[in-house]
Tab-separated table of N, CA, C and O in Angstrom:
chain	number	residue	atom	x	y	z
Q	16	UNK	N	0.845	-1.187	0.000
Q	16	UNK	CA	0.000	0.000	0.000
Q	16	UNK	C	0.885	1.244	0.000
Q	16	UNK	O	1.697	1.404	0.912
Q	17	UNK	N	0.772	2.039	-0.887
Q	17	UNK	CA	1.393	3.554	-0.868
Q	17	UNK	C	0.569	4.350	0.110
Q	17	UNK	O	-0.642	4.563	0.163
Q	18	UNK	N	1.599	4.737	0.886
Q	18	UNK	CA	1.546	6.029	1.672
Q	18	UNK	C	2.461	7.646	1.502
Q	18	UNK	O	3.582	7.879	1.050
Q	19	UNK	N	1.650	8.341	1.948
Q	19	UNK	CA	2.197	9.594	1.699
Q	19	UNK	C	1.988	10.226	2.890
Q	19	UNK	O	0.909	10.306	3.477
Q	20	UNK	N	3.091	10.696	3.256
Q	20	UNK	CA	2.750	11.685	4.202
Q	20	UNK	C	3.311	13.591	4.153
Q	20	UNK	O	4.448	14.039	4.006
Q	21	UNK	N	1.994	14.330	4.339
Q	21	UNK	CA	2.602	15.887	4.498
Q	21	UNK	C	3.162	16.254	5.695
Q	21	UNK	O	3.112	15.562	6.712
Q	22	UNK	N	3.880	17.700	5.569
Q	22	UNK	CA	4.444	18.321	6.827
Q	22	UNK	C	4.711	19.601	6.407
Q	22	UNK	O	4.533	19.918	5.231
Q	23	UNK	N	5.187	20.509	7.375
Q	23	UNK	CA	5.696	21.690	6.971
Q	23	UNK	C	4.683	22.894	7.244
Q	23	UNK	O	5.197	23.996	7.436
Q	24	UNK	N	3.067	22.770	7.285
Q	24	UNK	CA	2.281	23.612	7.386
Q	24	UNK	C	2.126	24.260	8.830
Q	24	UNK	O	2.593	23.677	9.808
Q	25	UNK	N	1.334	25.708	8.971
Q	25	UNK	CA	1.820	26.046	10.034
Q	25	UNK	C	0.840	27.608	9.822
Q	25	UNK	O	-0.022	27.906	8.995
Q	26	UNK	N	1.494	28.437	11.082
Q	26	UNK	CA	0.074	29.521	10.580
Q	26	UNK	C	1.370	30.627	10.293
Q	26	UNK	O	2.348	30.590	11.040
Q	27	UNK	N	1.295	31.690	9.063
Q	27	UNK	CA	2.219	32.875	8.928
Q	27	UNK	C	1.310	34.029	8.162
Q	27	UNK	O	0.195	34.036	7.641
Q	28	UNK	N	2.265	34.912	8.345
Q	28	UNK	CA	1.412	36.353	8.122
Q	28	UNK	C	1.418	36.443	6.934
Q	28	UNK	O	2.391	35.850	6.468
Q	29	UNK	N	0.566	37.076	5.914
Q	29	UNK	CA	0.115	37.745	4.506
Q	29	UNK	C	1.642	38.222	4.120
Q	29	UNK	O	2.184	39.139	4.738
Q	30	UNK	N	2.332	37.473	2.970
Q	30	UNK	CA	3.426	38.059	2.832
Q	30	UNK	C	4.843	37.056	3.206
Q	30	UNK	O	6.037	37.288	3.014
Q	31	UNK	N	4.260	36.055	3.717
Q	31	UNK	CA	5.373	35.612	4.220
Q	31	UNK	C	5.055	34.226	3.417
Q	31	UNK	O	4.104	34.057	2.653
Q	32	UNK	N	6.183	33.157	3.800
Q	32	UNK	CA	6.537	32.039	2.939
Q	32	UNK	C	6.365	30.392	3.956
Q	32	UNK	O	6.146	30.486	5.164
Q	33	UNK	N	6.444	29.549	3.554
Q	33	UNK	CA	6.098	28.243	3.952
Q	33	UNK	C	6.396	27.183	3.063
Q	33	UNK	O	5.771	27.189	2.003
Q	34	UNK	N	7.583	25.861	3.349
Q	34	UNK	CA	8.026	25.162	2.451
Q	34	UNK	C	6.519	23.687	2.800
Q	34	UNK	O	5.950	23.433	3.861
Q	35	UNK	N	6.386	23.221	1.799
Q	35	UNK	CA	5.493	21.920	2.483
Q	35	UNK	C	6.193	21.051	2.025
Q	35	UNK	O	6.848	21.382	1.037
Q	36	UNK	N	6.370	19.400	2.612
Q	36	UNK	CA	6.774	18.288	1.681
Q	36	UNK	C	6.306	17.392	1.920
Q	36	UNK	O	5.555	17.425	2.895
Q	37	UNK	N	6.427	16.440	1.381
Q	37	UNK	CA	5.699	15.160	0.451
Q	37	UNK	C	6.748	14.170	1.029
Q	37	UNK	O	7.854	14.699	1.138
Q	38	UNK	N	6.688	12.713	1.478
Q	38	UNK	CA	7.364	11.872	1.457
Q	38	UNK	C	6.713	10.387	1.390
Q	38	UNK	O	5.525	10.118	1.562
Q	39	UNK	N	7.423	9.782	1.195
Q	39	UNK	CA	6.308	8.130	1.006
Q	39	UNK	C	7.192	6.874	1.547
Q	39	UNK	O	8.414	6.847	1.699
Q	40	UNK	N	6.646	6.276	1.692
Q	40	UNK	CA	7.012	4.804	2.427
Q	40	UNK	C	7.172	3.635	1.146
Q	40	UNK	O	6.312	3.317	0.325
Q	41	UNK	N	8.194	3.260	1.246
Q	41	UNK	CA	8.050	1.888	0.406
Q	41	UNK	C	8.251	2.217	-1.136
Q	41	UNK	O	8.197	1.160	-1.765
Q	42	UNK	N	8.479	3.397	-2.035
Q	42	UNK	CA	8.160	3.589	-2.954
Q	42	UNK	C	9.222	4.293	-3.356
Q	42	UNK	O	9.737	4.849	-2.386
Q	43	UNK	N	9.872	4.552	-4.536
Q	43	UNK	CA	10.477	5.564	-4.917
Q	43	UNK	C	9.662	7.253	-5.854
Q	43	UNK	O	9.228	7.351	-7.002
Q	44	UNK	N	9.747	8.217	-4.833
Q	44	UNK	CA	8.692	9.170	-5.749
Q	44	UNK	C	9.318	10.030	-7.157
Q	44	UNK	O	8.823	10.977	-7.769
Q	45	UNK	N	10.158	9.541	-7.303
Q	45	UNK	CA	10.736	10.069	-8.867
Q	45	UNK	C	10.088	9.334	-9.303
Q	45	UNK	O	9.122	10.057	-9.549
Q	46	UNK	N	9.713	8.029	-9.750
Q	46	UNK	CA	9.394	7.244	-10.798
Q	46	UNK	C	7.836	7.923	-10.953
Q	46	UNK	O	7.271	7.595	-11.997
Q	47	UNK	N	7.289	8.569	-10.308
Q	47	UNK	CA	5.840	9.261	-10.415
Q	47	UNK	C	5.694	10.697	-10.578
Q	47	UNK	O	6.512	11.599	-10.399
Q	48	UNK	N	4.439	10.722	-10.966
Q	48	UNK	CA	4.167	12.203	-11.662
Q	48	UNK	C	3.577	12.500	-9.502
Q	48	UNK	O	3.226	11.552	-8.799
Q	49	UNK	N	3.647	13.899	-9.017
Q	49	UNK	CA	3.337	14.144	-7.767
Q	49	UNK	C	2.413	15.538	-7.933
Q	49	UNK	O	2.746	16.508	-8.613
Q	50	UNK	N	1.409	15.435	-7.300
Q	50	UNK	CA	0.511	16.453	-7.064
Q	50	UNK	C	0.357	17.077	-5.696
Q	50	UNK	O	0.244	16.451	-4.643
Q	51	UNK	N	0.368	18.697	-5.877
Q	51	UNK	CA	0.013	19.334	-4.288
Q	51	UNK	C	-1.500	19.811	-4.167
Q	51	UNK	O	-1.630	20.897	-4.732
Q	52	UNK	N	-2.580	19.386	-3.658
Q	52	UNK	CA	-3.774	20.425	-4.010
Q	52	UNK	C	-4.364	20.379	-2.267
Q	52	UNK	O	-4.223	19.498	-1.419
Q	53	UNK	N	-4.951	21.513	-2.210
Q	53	UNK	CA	-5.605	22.010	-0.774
Q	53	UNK	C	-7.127	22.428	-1.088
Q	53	UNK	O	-7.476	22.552	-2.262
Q	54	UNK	N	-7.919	22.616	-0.159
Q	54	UNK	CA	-9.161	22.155	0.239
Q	54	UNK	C	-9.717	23.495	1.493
Q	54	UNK	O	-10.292	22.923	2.419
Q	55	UNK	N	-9.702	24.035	1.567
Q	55	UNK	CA	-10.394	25.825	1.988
Q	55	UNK	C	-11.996	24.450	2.831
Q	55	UNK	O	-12.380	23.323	2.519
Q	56	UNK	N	-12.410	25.487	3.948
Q	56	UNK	CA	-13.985	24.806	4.346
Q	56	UNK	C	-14.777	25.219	3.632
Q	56	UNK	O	-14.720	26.344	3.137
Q	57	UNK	N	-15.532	24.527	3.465
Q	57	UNK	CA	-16.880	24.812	2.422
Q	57	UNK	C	-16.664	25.095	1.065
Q	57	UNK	O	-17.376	25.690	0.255
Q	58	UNK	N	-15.212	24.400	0.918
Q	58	UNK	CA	-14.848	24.261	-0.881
Q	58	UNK	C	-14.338	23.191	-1.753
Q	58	UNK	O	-13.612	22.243	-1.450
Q	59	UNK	N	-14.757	23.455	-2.688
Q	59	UNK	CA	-14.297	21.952	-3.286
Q	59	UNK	C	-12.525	21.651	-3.281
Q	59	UNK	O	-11.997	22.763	-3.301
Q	60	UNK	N	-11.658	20.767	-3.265
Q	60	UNK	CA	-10.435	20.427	-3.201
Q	60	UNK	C	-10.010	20.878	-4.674
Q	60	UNK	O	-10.778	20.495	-5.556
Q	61	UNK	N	-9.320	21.348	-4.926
Q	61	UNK	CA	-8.748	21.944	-5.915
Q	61	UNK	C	-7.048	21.491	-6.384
Q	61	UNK	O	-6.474	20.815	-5.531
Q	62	UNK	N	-6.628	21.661	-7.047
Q	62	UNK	CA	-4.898	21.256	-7.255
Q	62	UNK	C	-4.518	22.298	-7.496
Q	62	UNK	O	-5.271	23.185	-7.901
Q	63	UNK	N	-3.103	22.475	-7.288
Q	63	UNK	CA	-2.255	23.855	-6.625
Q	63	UNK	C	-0.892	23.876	-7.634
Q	63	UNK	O	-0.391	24.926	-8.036
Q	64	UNK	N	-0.343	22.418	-7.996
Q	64	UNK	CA	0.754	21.964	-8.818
Q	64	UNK	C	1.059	20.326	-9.158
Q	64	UNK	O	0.504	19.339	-8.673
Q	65	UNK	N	2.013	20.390	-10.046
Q	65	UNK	CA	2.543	18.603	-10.319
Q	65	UNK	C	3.819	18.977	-10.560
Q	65	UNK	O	4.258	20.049	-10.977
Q	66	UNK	N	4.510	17.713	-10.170
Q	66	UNK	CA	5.640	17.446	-10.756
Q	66	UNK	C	5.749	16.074	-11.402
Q	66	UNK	O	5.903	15.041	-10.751
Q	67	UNK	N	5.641	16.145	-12.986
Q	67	UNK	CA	6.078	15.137	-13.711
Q	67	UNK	C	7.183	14.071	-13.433
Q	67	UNK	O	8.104	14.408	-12.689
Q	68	UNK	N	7.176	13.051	-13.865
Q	68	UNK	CA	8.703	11.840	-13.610
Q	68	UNK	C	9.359	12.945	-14.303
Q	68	UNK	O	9.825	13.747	-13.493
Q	69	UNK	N	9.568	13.284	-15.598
Q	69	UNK	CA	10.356	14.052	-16.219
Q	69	UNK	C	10.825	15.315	-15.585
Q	69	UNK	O	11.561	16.056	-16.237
Q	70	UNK	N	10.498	15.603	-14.475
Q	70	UNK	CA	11.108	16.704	-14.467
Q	70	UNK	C	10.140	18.221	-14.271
Q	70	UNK	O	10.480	19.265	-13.713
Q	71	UNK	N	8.773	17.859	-14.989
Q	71	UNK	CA	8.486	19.391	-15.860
Q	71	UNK	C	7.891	20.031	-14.824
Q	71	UNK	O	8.623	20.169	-13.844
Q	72	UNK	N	7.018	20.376	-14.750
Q	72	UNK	CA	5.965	20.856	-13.997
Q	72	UNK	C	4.669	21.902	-14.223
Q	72	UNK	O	4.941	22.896	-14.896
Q	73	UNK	N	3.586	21.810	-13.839
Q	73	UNK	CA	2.526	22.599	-14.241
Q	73	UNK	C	1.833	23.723	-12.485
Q	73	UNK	O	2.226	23.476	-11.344
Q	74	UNK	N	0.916	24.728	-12.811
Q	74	UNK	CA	0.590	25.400	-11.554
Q	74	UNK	C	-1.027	25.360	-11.678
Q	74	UNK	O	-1.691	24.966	-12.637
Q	75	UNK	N	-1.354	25.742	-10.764
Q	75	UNK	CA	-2.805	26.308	-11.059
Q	75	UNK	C	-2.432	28.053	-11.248
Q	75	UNK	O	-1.368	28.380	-10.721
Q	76	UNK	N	-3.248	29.218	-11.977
Q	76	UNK	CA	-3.015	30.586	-12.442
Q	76	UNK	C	-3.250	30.927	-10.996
Q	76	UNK	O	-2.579	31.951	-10.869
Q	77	UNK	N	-3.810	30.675	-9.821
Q	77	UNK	CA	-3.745	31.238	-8.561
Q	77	UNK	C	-2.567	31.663	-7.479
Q	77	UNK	O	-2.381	32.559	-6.657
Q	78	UNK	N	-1.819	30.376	-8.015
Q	78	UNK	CA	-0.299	30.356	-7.640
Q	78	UNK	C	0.731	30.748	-8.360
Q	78	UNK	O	1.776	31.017	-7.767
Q	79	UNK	N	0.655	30.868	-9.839
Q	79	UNK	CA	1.996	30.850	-10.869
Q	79	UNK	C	2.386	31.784	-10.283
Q	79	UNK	O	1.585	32.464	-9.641
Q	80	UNK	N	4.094	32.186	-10.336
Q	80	UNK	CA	4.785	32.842	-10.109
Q	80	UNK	C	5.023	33.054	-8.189
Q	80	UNK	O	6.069	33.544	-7.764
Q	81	UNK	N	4.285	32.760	-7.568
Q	81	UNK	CA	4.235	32.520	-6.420
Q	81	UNK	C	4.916	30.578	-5.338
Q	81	UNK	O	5.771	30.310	-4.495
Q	82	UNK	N	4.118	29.993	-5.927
Q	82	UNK	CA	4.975	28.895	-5.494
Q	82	UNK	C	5.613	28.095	-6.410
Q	82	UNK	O	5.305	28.120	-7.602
Q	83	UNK	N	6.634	27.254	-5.879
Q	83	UNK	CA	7.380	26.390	-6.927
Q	83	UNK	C	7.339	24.718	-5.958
Q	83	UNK	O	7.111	24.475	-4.773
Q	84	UNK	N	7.664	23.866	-7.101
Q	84	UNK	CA	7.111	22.636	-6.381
Q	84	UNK	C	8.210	21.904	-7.150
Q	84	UNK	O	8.130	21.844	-8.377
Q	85	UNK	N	9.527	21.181	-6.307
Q	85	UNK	CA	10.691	20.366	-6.630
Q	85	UNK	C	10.593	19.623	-5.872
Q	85	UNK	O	9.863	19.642	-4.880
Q	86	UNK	N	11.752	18.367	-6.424
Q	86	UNK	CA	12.403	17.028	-6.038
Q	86	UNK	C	13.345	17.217	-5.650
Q	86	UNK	O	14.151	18.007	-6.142
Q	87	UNK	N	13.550	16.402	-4.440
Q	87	UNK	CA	14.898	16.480	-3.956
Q	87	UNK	C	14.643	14.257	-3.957
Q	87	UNK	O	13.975	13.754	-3.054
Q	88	UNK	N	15.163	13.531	-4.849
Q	88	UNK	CA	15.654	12.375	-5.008
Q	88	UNK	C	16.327	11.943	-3.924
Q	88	UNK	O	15.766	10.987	-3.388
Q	89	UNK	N	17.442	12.338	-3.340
Q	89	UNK	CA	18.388	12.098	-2.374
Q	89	UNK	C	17.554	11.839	-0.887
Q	89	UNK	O	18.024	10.881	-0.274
Q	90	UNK	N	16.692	12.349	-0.372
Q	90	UNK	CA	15.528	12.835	0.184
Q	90	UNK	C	14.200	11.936	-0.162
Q	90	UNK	O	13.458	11.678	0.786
Q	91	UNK	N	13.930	11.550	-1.183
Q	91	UNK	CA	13.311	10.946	-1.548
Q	91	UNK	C	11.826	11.846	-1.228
Q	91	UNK	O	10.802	11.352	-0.758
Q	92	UNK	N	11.972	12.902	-1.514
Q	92	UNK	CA	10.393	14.004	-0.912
Q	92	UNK	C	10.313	15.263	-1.994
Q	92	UNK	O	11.206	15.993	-2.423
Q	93	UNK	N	9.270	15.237	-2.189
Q	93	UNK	CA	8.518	16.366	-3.310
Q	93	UNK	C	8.317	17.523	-2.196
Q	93	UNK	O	7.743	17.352	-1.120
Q	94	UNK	N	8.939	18.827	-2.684
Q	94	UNK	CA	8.492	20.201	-1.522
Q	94	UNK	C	7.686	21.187	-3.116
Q	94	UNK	O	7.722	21.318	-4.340
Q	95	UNK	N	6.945	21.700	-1.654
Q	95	UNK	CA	6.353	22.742	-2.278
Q	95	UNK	C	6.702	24.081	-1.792
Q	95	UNK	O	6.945	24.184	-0.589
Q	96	UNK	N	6.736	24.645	-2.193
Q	96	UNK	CA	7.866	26.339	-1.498
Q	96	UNK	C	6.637	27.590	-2.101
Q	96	UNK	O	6.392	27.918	-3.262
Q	97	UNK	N	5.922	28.174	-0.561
Q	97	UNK	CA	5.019	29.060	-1.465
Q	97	UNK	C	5.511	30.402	-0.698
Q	97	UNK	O	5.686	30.530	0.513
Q	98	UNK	N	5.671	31.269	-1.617
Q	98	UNK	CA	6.304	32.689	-1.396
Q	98	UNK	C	4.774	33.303	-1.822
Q	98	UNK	O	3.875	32.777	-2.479
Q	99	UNK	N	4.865	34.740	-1.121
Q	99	UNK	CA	4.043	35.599	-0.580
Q	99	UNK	C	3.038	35.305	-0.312
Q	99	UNK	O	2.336	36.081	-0.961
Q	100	UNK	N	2.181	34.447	0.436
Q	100	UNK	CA	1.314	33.991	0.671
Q	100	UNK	C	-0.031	34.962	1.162
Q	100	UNK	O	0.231	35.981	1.801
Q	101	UNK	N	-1.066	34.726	0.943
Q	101	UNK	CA	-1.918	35.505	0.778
Q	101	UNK	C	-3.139	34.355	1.664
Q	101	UNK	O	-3.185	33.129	1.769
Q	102	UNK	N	-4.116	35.611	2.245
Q	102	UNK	CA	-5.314	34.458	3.268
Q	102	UNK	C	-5.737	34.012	2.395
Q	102	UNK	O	-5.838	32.826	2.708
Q	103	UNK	N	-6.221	34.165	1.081
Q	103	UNK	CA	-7.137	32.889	0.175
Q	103	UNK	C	-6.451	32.049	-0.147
Q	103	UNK	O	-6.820	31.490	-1.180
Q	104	UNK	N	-4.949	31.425	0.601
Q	104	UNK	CA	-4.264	30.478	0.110
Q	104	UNK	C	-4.428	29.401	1.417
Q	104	UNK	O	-3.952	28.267	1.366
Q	105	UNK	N	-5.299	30.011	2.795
Q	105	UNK	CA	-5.606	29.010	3.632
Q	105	UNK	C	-6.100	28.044	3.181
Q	105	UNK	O	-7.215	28.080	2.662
Q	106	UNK	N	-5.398	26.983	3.272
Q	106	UNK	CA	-6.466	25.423	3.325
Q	106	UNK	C	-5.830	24.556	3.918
Q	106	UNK	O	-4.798	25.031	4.391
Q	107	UNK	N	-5.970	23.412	4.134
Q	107	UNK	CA	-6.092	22.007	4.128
Q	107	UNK	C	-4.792	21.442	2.836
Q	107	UNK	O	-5.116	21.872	1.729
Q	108	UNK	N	-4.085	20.997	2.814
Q	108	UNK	CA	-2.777	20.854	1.635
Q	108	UNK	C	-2.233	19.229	1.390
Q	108	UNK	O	-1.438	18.629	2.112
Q	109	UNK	N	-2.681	18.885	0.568
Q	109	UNK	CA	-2.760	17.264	0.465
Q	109	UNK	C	-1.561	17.451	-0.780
Q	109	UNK	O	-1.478	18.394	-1.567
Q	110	UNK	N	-0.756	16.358	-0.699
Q	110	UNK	CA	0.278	15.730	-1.737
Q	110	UNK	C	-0.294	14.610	-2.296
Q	110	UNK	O	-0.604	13.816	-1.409
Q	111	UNK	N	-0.552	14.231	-3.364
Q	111	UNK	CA	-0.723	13.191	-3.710
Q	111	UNK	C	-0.495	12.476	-5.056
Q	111	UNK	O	-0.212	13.301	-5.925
Q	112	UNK	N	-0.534	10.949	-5.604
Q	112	UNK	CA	0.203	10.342	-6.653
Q	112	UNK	C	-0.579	10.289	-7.967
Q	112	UNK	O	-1.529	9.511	-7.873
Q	113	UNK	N	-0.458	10.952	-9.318
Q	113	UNK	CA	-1.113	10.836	-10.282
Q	113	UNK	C	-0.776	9.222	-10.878
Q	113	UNK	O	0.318	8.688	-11.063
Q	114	UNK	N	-2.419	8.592	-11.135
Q	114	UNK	CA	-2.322	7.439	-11.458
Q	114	UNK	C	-2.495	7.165	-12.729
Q	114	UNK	O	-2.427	5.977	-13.043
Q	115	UNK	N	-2.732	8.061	-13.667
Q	115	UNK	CA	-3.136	8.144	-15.489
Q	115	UNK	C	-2.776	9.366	-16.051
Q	115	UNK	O	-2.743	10.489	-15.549
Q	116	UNK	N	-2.550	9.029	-17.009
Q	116	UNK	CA	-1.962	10.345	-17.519
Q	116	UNK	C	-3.040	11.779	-17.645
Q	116	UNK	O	-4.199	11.741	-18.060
Q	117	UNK	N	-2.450	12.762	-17.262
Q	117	UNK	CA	-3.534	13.917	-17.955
Q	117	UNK	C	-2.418	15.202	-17.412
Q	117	UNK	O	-1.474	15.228	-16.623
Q	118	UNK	N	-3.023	16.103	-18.202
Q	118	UNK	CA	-2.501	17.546	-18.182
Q	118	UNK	C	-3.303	18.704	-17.604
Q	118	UNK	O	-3.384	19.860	-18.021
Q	119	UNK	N	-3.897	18.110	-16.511
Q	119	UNK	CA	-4.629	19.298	-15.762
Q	119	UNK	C	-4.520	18.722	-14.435
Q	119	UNK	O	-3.619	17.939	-14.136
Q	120	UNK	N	-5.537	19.147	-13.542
Q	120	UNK	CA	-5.711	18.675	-11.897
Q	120	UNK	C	-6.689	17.717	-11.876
Q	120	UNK	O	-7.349	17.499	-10.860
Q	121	UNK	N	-6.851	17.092	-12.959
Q	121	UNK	CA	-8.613	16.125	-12.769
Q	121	UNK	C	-8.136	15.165	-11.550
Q	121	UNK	O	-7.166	14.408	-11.496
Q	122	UNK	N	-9.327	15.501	-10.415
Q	122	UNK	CA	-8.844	14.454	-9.133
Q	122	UNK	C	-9.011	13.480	-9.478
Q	122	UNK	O	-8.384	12.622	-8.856
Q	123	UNK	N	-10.010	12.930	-10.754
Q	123	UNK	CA	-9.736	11.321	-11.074
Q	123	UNK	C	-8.700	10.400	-11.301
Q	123	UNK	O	-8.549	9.189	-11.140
Q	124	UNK	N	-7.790	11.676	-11.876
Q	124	UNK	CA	-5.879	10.806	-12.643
Q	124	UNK	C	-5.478	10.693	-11.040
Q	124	UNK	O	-4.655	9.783	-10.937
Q	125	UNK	N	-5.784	11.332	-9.658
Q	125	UNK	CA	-5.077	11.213	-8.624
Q	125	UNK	C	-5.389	10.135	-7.741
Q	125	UNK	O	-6.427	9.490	-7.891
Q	126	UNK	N	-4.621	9.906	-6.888
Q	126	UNK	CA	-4.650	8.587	-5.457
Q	126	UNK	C	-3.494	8.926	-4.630
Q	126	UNK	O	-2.673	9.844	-4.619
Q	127	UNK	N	-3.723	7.802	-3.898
Q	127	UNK	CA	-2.708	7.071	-2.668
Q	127	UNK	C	-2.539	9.407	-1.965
Q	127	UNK	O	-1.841	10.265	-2.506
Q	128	UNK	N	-3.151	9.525	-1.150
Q	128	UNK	CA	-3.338	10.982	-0.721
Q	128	UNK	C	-3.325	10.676	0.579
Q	128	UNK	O	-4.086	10.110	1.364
Q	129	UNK	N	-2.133	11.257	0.619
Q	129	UNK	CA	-1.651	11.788	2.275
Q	129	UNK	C	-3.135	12.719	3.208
Q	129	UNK	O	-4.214	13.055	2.721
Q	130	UNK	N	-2.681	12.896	4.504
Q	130	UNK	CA	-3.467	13.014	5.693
Q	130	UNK	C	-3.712	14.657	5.531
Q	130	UNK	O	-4.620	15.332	6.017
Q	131	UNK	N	-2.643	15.057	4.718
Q	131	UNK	CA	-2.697	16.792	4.635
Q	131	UNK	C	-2.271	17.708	5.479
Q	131	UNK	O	-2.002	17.359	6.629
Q	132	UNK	N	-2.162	18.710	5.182
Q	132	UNK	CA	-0.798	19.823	6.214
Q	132	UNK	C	-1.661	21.008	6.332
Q	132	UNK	O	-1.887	21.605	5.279
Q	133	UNK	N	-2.337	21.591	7.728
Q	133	UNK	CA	-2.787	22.938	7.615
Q	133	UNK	C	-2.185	24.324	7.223
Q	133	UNK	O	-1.081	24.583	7.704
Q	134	UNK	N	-2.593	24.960	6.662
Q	134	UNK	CA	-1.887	26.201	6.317
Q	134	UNK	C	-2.868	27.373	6.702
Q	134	UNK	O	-4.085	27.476	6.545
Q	135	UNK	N	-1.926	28.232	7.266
Q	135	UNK	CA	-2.874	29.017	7.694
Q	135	UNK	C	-2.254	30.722	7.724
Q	135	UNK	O	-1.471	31.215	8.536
Q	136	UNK	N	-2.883	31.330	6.608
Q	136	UNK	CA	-2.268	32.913	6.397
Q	136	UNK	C	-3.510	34.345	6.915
Q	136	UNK	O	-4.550	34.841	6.481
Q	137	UNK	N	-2.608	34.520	8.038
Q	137	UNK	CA	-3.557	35.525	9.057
Q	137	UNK	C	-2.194	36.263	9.536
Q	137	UNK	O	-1.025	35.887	9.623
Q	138	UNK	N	-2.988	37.701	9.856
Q	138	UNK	CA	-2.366	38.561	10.691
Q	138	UNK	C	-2.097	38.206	12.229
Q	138	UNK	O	-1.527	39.016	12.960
């Protein structure tokens, strides 16, 4: 069974930054495409970024230019690094493993989803 687990979340002010990461049991996470998406109350779960086996990577337009989402192999853990953070970026922050191919956030291509990391951007 694949597991994933998040960490890193935490509460910081409008403006400020927060690394999250991704790690898994039993598995190597290069050989997989990796997804970050978070979940606000009373909203639907949404995706935030991926990182392809290859390397590439895609954002949602809410985040571009704001967070970046790398591999560290050695580590064996996917981070997500979000600079200037803003309160509509509070949520709930799940990592999880794309299981079919696709080029968007469809939660259907996703699985095996970690427990999730609170984030929380307040004064």
């Amino acid at each position: 069974q694949v597991q994933l687990v998040e960490s890193g979340g935490g509460l910081v002010q409008p403006g400020g930054s927060l690394r999250l990461s991704c790690t898994a049991s039993e598995f190597t996470l290069d050989y997989y495409a990796i997804g970050w998406f978070r979940q606000a109350p009373g909203k639907e779960r949404e995706g935030v970024s991926c990182i392809n086996s290859d390397g590439s990577t895609y954002y949602a337009d809410s985040v571009k230019g704001r967070f970046t989402i790398r591999r560290d192999n050695v580590k064996n853990t996917v981070y997500l690094q979000m600079n200037t953070l803003k309160p509509e970026d509070t949520a709930v922050y799940y990592c999880t493993l794309r299981t079919r191919a696709t080029m968007n956030f469809e939660i259907s291509a996703f699985g095996a989803w970690g427990q999730g990391t609170q984030v929380t951007v307040s004064s």
